[in-house]
Tab-separated table of C-alpha atoms in Angstrom:
chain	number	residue	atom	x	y	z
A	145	UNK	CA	-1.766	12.141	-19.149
A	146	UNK	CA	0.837	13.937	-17.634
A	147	UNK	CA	3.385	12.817	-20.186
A	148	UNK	CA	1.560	14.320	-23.060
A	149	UNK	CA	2.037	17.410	-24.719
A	150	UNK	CA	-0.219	17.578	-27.178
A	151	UNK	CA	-3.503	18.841	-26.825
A	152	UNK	CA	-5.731	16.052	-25.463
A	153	UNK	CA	-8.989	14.105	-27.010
A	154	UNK	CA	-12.053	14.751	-26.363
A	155	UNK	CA	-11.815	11.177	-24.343
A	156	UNK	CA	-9.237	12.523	-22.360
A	157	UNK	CA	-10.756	15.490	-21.401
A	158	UNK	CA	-14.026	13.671	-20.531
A	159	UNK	CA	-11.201	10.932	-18.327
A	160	UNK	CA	-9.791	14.262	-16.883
A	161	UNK	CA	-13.174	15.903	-15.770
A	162	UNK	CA	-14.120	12.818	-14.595
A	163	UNK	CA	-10.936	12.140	-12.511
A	164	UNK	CA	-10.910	14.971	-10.708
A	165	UNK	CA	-15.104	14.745	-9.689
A	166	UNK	CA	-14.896	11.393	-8.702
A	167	UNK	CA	-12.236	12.563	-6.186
A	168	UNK	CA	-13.545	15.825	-5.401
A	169	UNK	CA	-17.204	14.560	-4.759
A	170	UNK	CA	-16.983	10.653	-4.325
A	171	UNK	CA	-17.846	8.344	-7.745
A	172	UNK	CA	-21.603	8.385	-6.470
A	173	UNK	CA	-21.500	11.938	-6.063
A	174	UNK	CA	-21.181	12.963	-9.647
A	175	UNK	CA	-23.878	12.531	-12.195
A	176	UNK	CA	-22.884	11.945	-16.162
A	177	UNK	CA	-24.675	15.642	-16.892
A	178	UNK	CA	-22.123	16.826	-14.666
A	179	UNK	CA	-19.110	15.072	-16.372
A	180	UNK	CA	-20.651	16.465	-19.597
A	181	UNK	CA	-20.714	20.165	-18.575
A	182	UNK	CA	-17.686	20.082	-17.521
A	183	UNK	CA	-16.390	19.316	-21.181
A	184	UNK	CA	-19.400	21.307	-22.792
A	185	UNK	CA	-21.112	18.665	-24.311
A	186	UNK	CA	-24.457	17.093	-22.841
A	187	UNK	CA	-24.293	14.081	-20.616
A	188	UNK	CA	-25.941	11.910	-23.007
A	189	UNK	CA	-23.487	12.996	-25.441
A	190	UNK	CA	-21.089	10.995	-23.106
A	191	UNK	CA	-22.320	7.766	-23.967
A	192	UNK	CA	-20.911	8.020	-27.814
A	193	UNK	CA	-17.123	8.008	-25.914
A	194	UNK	CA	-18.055	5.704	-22.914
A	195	UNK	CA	-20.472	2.903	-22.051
A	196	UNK	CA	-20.945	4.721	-18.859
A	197	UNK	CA	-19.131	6.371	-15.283
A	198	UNK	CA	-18.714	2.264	-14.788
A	199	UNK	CA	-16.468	2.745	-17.772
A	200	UNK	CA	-14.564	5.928	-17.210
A	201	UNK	CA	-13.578	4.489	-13.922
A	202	UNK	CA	-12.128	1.222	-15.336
A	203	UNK	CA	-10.177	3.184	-18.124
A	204	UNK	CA	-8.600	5.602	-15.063
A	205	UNK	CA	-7.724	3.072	-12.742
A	206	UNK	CA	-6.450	0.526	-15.554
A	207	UNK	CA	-5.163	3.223	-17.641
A	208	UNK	CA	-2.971	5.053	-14.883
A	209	UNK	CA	-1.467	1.151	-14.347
A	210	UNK	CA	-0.616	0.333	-17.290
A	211	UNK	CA	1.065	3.514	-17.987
A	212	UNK	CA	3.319	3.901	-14.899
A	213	UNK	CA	4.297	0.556	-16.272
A	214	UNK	CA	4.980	0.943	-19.272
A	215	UNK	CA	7.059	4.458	-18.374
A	216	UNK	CA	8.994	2.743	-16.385
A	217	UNK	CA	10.118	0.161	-19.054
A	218	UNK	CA	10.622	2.863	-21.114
A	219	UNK	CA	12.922	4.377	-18.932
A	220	UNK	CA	14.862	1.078	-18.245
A	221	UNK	CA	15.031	0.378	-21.938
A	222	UNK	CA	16.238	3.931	-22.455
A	223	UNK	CA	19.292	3.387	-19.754
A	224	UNK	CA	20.552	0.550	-22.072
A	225	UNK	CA	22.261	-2.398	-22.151
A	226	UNK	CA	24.419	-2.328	-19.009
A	227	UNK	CA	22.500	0.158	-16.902
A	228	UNK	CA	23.912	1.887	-14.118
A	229	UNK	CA	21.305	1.039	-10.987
A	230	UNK	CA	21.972	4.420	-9.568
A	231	UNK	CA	20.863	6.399	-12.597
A	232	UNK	CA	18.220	3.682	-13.189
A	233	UNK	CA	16.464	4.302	-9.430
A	234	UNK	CA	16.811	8.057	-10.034
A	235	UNK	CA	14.869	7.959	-13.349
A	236	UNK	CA	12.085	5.764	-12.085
A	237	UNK	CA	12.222	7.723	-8.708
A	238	UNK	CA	11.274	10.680	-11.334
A	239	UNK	CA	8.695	9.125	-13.135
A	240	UNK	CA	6.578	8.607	-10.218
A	241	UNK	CA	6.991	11.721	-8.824
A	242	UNK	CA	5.842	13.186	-12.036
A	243	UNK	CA	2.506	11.072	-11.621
A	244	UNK	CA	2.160	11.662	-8.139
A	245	UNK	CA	2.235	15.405	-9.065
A	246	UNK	CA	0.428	15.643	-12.219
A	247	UNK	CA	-2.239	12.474	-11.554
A	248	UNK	CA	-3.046	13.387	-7.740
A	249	UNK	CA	-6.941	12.887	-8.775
A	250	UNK	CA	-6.253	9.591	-9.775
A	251	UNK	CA	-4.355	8.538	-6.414
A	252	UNK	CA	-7.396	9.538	-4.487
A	253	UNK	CA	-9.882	7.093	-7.000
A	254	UNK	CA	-7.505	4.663	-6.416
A	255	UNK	CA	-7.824	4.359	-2.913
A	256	UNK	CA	-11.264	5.433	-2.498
A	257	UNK	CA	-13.071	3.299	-5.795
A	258	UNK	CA	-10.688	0.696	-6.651
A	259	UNK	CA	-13.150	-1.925	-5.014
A	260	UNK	CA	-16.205	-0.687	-7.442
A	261	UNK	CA	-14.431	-1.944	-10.219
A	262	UNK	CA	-15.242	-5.261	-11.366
A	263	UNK	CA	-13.550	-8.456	-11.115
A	264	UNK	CA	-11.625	-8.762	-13.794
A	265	UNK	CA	-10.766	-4.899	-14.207
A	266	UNK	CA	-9.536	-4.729	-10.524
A	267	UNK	CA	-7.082	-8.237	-11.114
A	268	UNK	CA	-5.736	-6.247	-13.993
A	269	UNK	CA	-4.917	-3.203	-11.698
A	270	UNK	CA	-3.103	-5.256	-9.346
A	271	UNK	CA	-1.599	-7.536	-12.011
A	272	UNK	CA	0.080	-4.255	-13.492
A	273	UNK	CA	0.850	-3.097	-10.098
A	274	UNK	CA	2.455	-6.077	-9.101
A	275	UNK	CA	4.792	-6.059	-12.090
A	276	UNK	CA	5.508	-2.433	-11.879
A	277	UNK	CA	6.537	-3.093	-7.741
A	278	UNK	CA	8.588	-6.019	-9.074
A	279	UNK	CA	10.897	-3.708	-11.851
A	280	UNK	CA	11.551	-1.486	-8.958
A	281	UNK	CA	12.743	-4.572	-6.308
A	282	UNK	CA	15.042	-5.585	-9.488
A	283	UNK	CA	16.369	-2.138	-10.022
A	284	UNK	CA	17.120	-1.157	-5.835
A	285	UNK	CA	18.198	-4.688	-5.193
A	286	UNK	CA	20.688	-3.566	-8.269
A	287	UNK	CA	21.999	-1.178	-6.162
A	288	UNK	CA	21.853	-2.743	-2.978
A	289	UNK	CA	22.411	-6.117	-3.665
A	290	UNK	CA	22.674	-6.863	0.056
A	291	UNK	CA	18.941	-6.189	0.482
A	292	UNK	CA	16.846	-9.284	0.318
A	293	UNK	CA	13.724	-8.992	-1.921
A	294	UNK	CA	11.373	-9.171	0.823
A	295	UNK	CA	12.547	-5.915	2.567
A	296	UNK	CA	13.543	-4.627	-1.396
A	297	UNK	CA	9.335	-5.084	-2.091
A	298	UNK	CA	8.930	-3.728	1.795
A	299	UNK	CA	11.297	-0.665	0.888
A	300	UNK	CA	9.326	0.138	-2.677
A	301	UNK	CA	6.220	-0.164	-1.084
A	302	UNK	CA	6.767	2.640	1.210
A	303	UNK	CA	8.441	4.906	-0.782
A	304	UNK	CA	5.631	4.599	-2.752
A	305	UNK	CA	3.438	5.348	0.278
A	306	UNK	CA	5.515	8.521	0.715
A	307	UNK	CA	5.092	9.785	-3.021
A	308	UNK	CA	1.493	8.589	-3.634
A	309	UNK	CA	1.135	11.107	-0.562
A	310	UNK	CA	0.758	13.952	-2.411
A	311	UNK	CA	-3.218	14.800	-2.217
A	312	UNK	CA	-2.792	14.718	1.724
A	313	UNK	CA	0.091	17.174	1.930
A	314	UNK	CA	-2.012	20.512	1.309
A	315	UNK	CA	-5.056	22.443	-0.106
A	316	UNK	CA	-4.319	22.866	-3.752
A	317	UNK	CA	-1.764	25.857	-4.543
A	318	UNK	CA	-0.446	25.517	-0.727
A	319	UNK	CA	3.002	23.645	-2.143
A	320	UNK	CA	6.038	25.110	-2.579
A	321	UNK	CA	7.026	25.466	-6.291
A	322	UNK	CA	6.656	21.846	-8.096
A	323	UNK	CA	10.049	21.750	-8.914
A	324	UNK	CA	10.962	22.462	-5.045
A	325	UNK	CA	8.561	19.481	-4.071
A	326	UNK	CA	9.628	16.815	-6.717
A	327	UNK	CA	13.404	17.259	-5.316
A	328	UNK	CA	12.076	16.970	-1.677
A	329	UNK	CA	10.457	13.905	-2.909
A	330	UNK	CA	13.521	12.685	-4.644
A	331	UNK	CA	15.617	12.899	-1.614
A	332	UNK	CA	13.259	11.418	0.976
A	333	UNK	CA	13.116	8.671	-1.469
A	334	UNK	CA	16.125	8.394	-2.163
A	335	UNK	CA	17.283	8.432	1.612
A	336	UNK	CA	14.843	5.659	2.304
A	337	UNK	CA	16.117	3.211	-0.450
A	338	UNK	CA	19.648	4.071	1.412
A	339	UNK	CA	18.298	3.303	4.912
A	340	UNK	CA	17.026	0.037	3.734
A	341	UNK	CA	19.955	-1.394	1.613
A	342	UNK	CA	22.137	-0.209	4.993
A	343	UNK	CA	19.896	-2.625	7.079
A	344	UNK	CA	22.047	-5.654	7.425
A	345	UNK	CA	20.962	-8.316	5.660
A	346	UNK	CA	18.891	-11.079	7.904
């Protein structure tokens, strides 16, 4: 998704399309001929990528997971063998921002449709969240090692509160330049990670 820079599927634009009607219009609010005409093919035509809308939702919501994940592996792999916390914070500070950004569609399905998912879909969701949260307690209590991993999974929680914010802050094109918002987001991140590992430790 917003990582790529090649030109995308035709399953990705369909994921895309669909994305950003299900959070325009509500995932009842959007028909499959819709979805279709929106990547000029017919909304039966759909069905030979997906089983169904059932289906593109699962492959957002699981999809976005499991790649925010896996990015942020990536980027702890890529700091190597001794990494240097600070850096290590600052790139996965980055690589959220860059979803929360790019992906904004996909923060509103999360918290709007995440419960339409079924059972075992939505346990995989918060399986990959939960191991995503828990490389980002490891990395800030890195850096703050005086921070005890409750308030470490407190403080990643709500900077991820503040940078999943991103479809609240304006209409669309109201934003100062991205590159003027992702280093507002950096620092108010940043500055909250500080104010945390300050806390004394209880």
């Amino acid at each position: 998704m917003a990582t790529r820079t090649d030109a995308p599927t035709r399953r990705e634009q369909i994921l895309k399309e669909a994305a950003r009607l299900f959070a325009e219009r509500g995932f009842h609010g959007v028909g499959v001929d819709e979805i279709g005409a929106a990547v000029g093919i017919s909304g039966p035509g759909l069905y030979r990528h997906f089983a169904g809308k059932d289906a593109m939702l699962a492959e957002l919501l699981v999809g976005i997971s499991g790649q925010l994940l896996t990015g942020a592996k990536q980027r702890l792999k890529e700091a190597g063998e001794v990494p240097a916390p600070e850096a290590v914070l600052d790139s996965l500070i980055e690589g959220h921002i860059d979803f929360a950004l790019d992906d904004r569609p996909l923060i509103t399905l999360h918290d709007r449709e995440l419960d339409r998912l079924r059972d075992s879909d939505r346990k995989l969701v918060r399986q990959l969240q939960r191991q995503y949260v828990e490389l980002w307690v490891g990395v800030v209590r890195a850096l703050y090692p005086r921070l005890a991993e409750p308030a470490a999974r407190s403080a990643v929680h709500s900077v991820f509160g503040l940078l999943n914010s991103t479809p609240h802050l304006a209409r669309p094109g109201s934003l100062p330049g991205r590159a003027t918002t992702a280093g507002l987001l950096h620092r108010m991140a940043r500055g909250a990670f500080a104010a945390a590992g300050a806390t004394p430790a209880a």
